[in-house]
Each structure stands twice: as structure tokens, then as C-alpha cells.
XYZ file of C-alpha atoms in Angstrom:
385
model
C -39.254 -64.237 37.106
C -38.646 -64.053 33.257
C -40.939 -60.885 33.381
C -38.914 -59.387 36.258
C -35.527 -60.189 34.602
C -36.968 -58.504 31.223
C -37.946 -55.433 33.228
C -34.618 -55.054 34.878
C -32.938 -55.415 31.379
C -35.000 -52.958 29.892
C -34.465 -50.552 32.865
C -30.685 -50.966 32.654
C -30.785 -50.373 28.781
C -32.839 -47.319 29.442
C -30.280 -45.929 31.905
C -27.562 -46.623 29.506
C -29.397 -44.793 26.682
C -29.954 -41.940 28.950
C -26.364 -41.798 29.917
C -25.338 -41.568 26.343
C -27.652 -38.853 25.820
C -26.840 -36.944 29.009
C -23.191 -37.473 29.097
C -21.413 -34.863 26.762
C -18.737 -35.934 24.396
C -15.421 -35.003 25.320
C -14.422 -31.701 23.689
C -11.185 -31.830 21.377
C -8.739 -29.587 22.403
C -5.308 -28.736 20.795
C -3.606 -31.312 22.960
C -5.600 -34.148 21.554
C -5.318 -33.057 17.928
C -3.412 -35.488 15.676
C -1.941 -34.753 12.103
C -1.744 -37.230 9.335
C 1.913 -36.609 8.933
C 2.576 -37.333 12.494
C 4.223 -33.825 12.981
C 4.659 -32.795 16.562
C 5.177 -29.159 17.998
C 6.379 -27.762 21.150
C 3.386 -25.742 21.942
C -0.104 -25.679 21.282
C -3.139 -23.190 22.170
C -6.774 -23.258 21.670
C -7.433 -19.760 20.245
C -10.273 -17.618 21.840
C -12.404 -17.389 18.668
C -13.573 -19.203 15.695
C -13.211 -22.767 17.232
C -9.517 -22.575 16.175
C -6.035 -23.678 17.546
C -2.547 -23.020 16.802
C 0.452 -25.472 17.283
C 3.935 -24.123 16.864
C 7.779 -24.742 17.336
C 10.155 -21.586 17.485
C 13.837 -22.277 17.287
C 16.588 -19.737 18.441
C 17.503 -19.073 14.907
C 14.204 -17.560 14.150
C 12.576 -20.446 12.496
C 8.686 -20.848 13.358
C 6.859 -24.010 12.217
C 3.094 -23.736 12.665
C -0.003 -25.669 12.292
C -3.191 -23.777 12.174
C -6.445 -25.711 12.556
C -10.005 -24.355 12.172
C -13.346 -25.239 10.686
C -14.117 -23.102 7.779
C -17.545 -20.976 7.953
C -18.926 -23.529 5.304
C -17.556 -26.650 3.856
C -16.601 -24.619 0.635
C -15.107 -22.063 2.497
C -11.614 -21.047 3.634
C -9.335 -20.654 6.759
C -6.400 -18.228 7.173
C -3.548 -17.386 9.732
C -1.278 -14.547 9.528
C 1.603 -12.529 11.003
C 1.188 -8.729 11.054
C 4.570 -7.077 11.327
C 3.305 -3.562 11.235
C 0.001 -3.721 13.468
C -2.369 -5.837 15.590
C -5.171 -6.140 12.993
C -5.871 -7.414 9.397
C -4.177 -4.431 7.420
C -0.559 -5.082 6.764
C -0.848 -8.832 7.848
C 0.951 -11.474 5.730
C -1.273 -14.288 5.438
C -1.601 -17.841 4.386
C -5.188 -18.886 3.152
C -6.171 -22.454 2.563
C -9.268 -23.620 0.636
C -10.323 -26.556 -1.675
C -9.731 -26.111 -5.299
C -10.698 -28.899 -7.774
C -11.428 -31.313 -4.777
C -7.848 -30.761 -3.167
C -6.705 -28.481 -0.658
C -4.431 -25.557 -1.494
C -2.564 -22.863 0.405
C -1.527 -19.495 -1.040
C 0.191 -16.422 0.381
C -1.676 -13.198 0.397
C -0.808 -9.697 1.499
C -3.631 -7.621 3.174
C -3.095 -4.027 2.074
C -6.322 -2.658 3.304
C -9.960 -3.890 4.053
C -10.878 -4.038 0.308
C -7.601 -5.238 -1.014
C -6.434 -8.846 -0.561
C -3.524 -9.513 -3.049
C -2.135 -12.828 -3.850
C 1.558 -12.071 -3.615
C 4.702 -13.755 -1.975
C 5.165 -12.532 1.466
C 8.161 -10.195 2.530
C 8.690 -12.839 5.222
C 10.471 -15.750 4.162
C 8.134 -18.779 4.329
C 8.574 -22.503 3.173
C 6.859 -25.800 3.628
C 3.478 -24.491 3.013
C 0.715 -27.353 2.679
C -2.914 -27.811 3.652
C -5.343 -30.554 4.668
C -8.963 -31.292 5.245
C -10.155 -33.911 7.738
C -13.363 -34.281 9.916
C -14.873 -30.847 8.990
C -11.628 -28.990 9.901
C -8.871 -27.408 7.692
C -5.290 -27.228 8.509
C -2.367 -24.962 7.423
C 1.178 -25.982 7.754
C 4.221 -23.663 7.145
C 7.359 -22.512 8.393
C 8.468 -18.869 8.707
C 11.915 -17.422 8.847
C 11.614 -14.501 11.446
C 14.316 -12.048 12.520
C 16.092 -13.931 15.715
C 15.583 -10.825 17.716
C 11.811 -11.093 17.624
C 10.216 -12.599 20.831
C 6.463 -11.815 20.204
C 4.471 -11.575 16.873
C 1.058 -10.194 16.199
C -1.117 -12.992 14.788
C -4.474 -12.620 12.875
C -6.602 -15.721 12.111
C -9.875 -15.984 10.219
C -12.517 -18.200 8.491
C -14.776 -17.409 5.492
C -17.534 -19.135 3.662
C -16.940 -18.581 0.107
C -14.312 -18.987 -2.677
C -15.144 -17.496 -5.973
C -12.942 -18.150 -9.075
C -9.895 -19.254 -6.642
C -10.293 -15.940 -4.688
C -11.362 -15.926 -1.102
C -14.620 -13.842 -0.398
C -14.716 -11.560 2.543
C -15.544 -13.172 5.832
C -18.272 -12.138 8.283
C -17.940 -9.158 10.503
C -19.444 -10.551 13.624
C -17.588 -10.267 17.050
C -15.809 -13.674 16.661
C -14.373 -12.630 13.443
C -13.537 -9.078 14.397
C -11.732 -10.418 17.471
C -9.631 -13.006 15.874
C -6.349 -11.356 16.772
C -3.715 -11.669 19.478
C -0.106 -11.979 20.215
C 2.084 -15.010 20.163
C 4.902 -15.316 22.600
C 7.568 -17.109 20.842
C 9.883 -17.562 23.825
C 7.278 -18.150 26.474
C 5.097 -20.374 24.428
C 1.733 -18.522 25.253
C -0.869 -16.727 23.141
C -2.866 -13.842 24.288
C -4.937 -10.778 23.453
C -3.130 -7.975 21.634
C -2.498 -5.059 23.954
C -0.456 -2.978 21.493
C 2.331 -2.866 24.029
C 4.985 -4.233 21.714
C 8.045 -2.029 21.587
C 8.177 -2.301 17.802
C 4.819 -0.575 17.500
C 5.732 2.215 19.885
C 8.949 2.806 17.876
C 7.063 2.763 14.774
C 4.688 5.431 16.076
C 7.385 7.583 17.396
C 9.217 7.332 13.986
C 5.785 8.403 12.352
C 5.470 11.359 14.602
C 9.041 12.753 14.289
C 8.957 12.676 10.449
C 5.448 14.018 10.114
C 6.252 16.851 12.517
C 9.760 17.650 10.615
C 9.497 16.828 6.969
C 5.689 17.234 6.784
C 5.068 20.311 9.018
C 8.195 22.436 10.088
C 9.993 22.326 6.679
C 6.823 23.608 4.917
C 6.451 26.290 7.403
C 10.184 27.366 7.255
C 9.697 27.630 3.416
C 6.796 29.909 3.838
C 8.686 32.127 6.185
C 11.590 32.351 3.840
C 9.368 33.069 0.667
C 6.992 35.660 2.007
C 8.420 37.595 4.975
C 11.603 38.679 3.104
C 9.171 40.574 0.797
C 8.886 43.275 3.527
C 11.834 45.163 4.192
C 11.095 45.461 7.896
C 11.236 41.793 8.332
C 14.895 41.555 7.299
C 16.939 40.055 8.754
C 14.361 38.467 11.261
C 12.996 36.436 8.430
C 16.434 34.749 7.783
C 16.834 33.784 11.506
C 13.165 32.432 11.696
C 13.807 30.614 8.548
C 17.126 29.062 9.552
C 15.932 28.299 13.045
C 12.629 26.540 11.851
C 14.577 24.416 9.186
C 17.546 23.573 11.702
C 15.025 22.277 14.155
C 13.267 20.333 11.470
C 16.447 18.807 10.177
C 17.200 17.726 13.937
C 13.855 16.096 14.524
C 14.029 14.543 11.014
C 17.373 13.054 11.696
C 15.998 11.547 14.923
C 13.112 10.014 12.965
C 15.403 8.768 10.161
C 17.506 7.043 12.886
C 14.489 5.231 14.392
C 13.786 4.266 10.976
C 17.032 2.648 10.376
C 16.754 0.937 13.769
C 13.317 -0.491 12.971
C 14.767 -1.762 9.668
C 17.737 -3.494 11.137
C 15.483 -5.337 13.591
C 12.825 -6.203 10.793
C 15.061 -7.576 8.083
C 12.106 -9.492 6.434
C 9.966 -6.411 6.134
C 10.788 -3.935 3.360
C 8.880 -0.764 2.245
C 11.312 0.212 -0.652
C 9.656 3.418 -1.717
C 9.364 4.832 1.718
C 12.930 3.873 2.582
C 14.336 5.237 -0.683
C 12.540 8.527 -0.308
C 13.745 8.927 3.445
C 17.318 8.319 2.329
C 16.981 10.972 -0.454
C 15.449 13.375 2.090
C 18.177 12.837 4.564
C 21.020 13.251 2.078
C 19.318 16.493 0.415
C 18.658 18.110 3.915
C 22.063 17.366 5.028
C 23.669 19.157 2.032
C 20.941 22.057 2.365
C 22.011 22.484 6.003
C 25.751 22.713 5.299
C 25.236 24.965 2.334
C 24.073 27.701 4.860
C 27.858 27.881 5.789
C 28.809 28.563 2.259
C 26.243 31.267 1.761
C 27.628 34.195 -0.329
C 26.843 37.561 0.551
C 24.079 39.366 -1.311
C 26.350 41.574 -3.668
C 28.509 38.357 -4.609
C 28.440 37.426 -8.092
C 27.791 33.609 -7.149
C 24.925 34.535 -4.987
C 22.574 34.246 -7.933
C 23.684 30.708 -8.521
C 23.500 29.815 -4.926
C 19.994 31.002 -4.732
C 18.885 28.786 -7.677
C 20.396 25.696 -6.130
C 19.016 26.520 -2.631
C 15.588 27.123 -3.671
C 15.735 23.989 -6.053
C 16.869 21.662 -3.374
C 14.463 23.224 -0.830
C 11.367 22.684 -3.076
C 12.606 19.193 -3.567
C 12.671 18.518 0.182
C 9.279 20.040 0.466
C 7.569 17.922 -1.951
C 9.400 14.666 -1.064
C 8.729 15.253 2.750
C 5.060 15.684 2.266
C 4.907 12.527 -0.072
C 6.761 10.298 2.338
C 4.492 11.359 5.326
C 1.440 10.004 3.177
C 3.559 6.974 2.226
C 4.243 6.363 6.080
C 0.645 6.792 6.950
C -0.454 4.193 4.636
C 2.313 1.846 6.227
C 1.290 2.663 9.860
C -2.512 2.708 8.969
C -3.439 4.689 12.123
C -7.106 5.631 12.709
C -8.494 7.733 9.903
C -8.578 10.734 12.123
C -4.896 11.033 12.026
C -4.648 11.221 8.291
C -7.441 13.580 8.085
C -5.817 15.839 10.511
C -2.581 15.959 8.538
C -4.445 16.788 5.385
C -6.187 19.521 7.280
C -2.738 20.990 8.430
C -1.462 20.855 4.987
C -4.406 22.474 3.548
C -4.261 25.162 6.084
C -0.492 25.897 5.327
C -1.422 25.653 1.556
C -4.251 28.494 2.115
C -1.828 30.561 4.047
C 0.853 30.344 1.335
C -1.713 31.101 -1.283
C -3.076 34.240 0.617
C 0.408 35.491 1.134
C 1.469 34.859 -2.427
C -1.180 37.188 -3.518
C -0.161 39.906 -1.009
C 3.425 39.274 -2.104
C 2.749 39.942 -5.814
C 0.564 42.927 -5.006
C 3.408 44.398 -2.905
C 5.871 43.782 -5.770
C 3.836 45.189 -8.476
C 2.868 48.274 -6.594
C 6.518 48.719 -6.015
C 7.297 48.431 -9.830
C 4.380 50.578 -10.518
C 5.764 53.288 -8.314
C 9.184 53.145 -9.690
C 7.749 53.366 -13.320
C 5.742 56.538 -12.505
C 8.490 58.358 -10.693
C 9.645 61.316 -12.834
C 13.216 61.342 -13.947
C 14.893 64.697 -13.431
C 18.375 63.688 -14.260
C 19.124 63.189 -10.577
C 19.339 59.984 -8.320
C 16.197 59.996 -6.291
C 16.392 58.671 -2.597
């Protein structure tokens, strides 16, 4: 009996140990996570990559309180959570990055201008109550954002890295989980999802960019080329004027539509400012409006004020031309579309520049030939025809 009893005890212990080995530990989810400050959030979601999760509370006034939880790629690494007001990826994101410094956790704001530039700088979005913690191999970021009350969804980007050097996070891995660490956050419905690019603000930004690129960046230069070079040929008068006026009027109408969409985007994104782009846009609209109305005050060719009107008209026109092209490139930097779009616009401008240079040579050749012909015409005391 004692031997049988010992065998039964050993068998039970064996089954118990086997059970401990076979039965998996319960996986931790966002619903089971606790914070040392006992802070509670209305919603939480386990994000699809990097073993991370997001907790958040959104109020009707636009206040968004978040807690982002993720394990760093290495113990000495970093974690990051960001809102991207201008796109669905990393470029343009306004990020909070947390890491250990001198043994304690710190969190700092960063702006991600491009894939090589991560700038520590205050965000254009208002953010407060920033803090960070580390526990059980995970890092946590806490913060409160002040968003425009009209926003119902935001593009979120999260990331983890393995190294911090001299207080600066080093670039993360480029594996699929890292590259897919982005999505949308439904502030009203309390859900997260993959970023499909269907946000109406993105569509409006694209429309704004296309309208302004076509108007200020293409049609205005074409109109200037028509005016400068076609009027050299007497047979093109007055056709060149109507072509020029029609082209510039169309450019102005399209440009006003693009300018209006920009104002609408700005009013709905009060926390986002692109000061240089906006100021150039205002200057362009003002100069172009004055230029269009100046057509109605255009003196006749023989009028004594025509010379001064021409100086004004040409000066303002070239200012619009330069500022328009410059602002298109500013806008491309903000929108950060696929590289092919910027390359395509550069090609268009290069072609227009080549055409202008070619016509400039022809124009000077015609003018010099005319002057040469006049200087060699014999004078016989009578007016030649």
C-alpha cells in the first residue's frame, strides 16, 4: 500500500507539472492592463503590430487623453506614438517618444519632417500632461492632446526602436511589423482600424494641391510665355492678348478655388500651421486679384501712362510667377506625395523653361534682324513705308 500510494502521488505530481507546461499562460490584453496611477480610460484597443496597445478617452471639446503601451525593441530602446494630421504614414507625424535617460523614463515631443529628419520640437498640436513609465518589460506614454472639436478620426502612427544615442532615438527596424504600424483612430466610435486613406481631409488636401499646382504652377507660367513671345510677331496681334488674358483668367479662377479649399482646411485644423506656405498663398491671391482688375484699367498703346502701366504689370506678373512655383514646391513638401508627382512637376517646369529659352533666342533674333534692317535702309529724305 505505501508503495502504491507513493506511485499515485508521483503520478498526480507528474500530471500537475505537465499541466503547468502544456497550459498556456493567459495572454495580457489592453483590458487587463493596469497603470500605477490608477488612471482609467473609456476605450482601449490592442494594436495590430509590435505587441502594443492604446488606451484613450475623447471628450466633446476635443480633449484626447491617451496611454500607449509597448515593449521596446531592446531594454535600452524607445517607444513612440504619434498623430499625423497631414497623411497616413510617418512623414508629417507629430510624435511623443519615450525612453530611459540616466535611469529614469522621459518623454519628449518630436516632429517627423522626412525619413531622415526627426526633430525634437514642440508640436503644433497642443499637448499636456506628458509622462512615461516602465514596468514589466513594457514602456508607457501618457499625454493629453487638444484637437479641433470637429475632428472625428485621426491618423495614428506607433513605433518601437532598439537604441538611444546621446539622448536621440536611433532609427527603428524596417521589417513588416514596423512598416505597418499605422492606422486610424475613431474618436467617436471608440475603434481603431487600418488607415484606408479615405479621410475627407486628405481628399481636400489633395484637391487643394492639384488646383494650386495647375493654376499658380502651370497655367500662369504658360500665360506669361504666351504674352512675352507671341507679341513679337505682328501676325499674332491681337490673338496673343486674348490667349494671354484667357489663360491668366482661367488660372486665377482655378487658383481662387484652390485658395478657398486651403482656407477651409485651415479653419478645420486650427492646431496645424504652415506659416510660410500660407503667407505666400495670401500674397499670391492679393497680387493676382490686383493684376486681374488692372486689365480693366489698361491704357491704350499710345497713352502716356501705358509705359508705367507696363512696368507695373510686368513686375507684378513676374512676382506671381516666382511665388507661384515656389509655393507649389512648398505644398509638395507638406503633402509629401509619391516621389513621381514631384518629379513630374519638375519635368513640366523644365519643359516650360526650355520652351521659354528657345523662344527667347528666336525673339532676340527677330528683334535684332528688324533693327539691323532699319539701320541699313538708305535715307532719301522721304518717309519709307
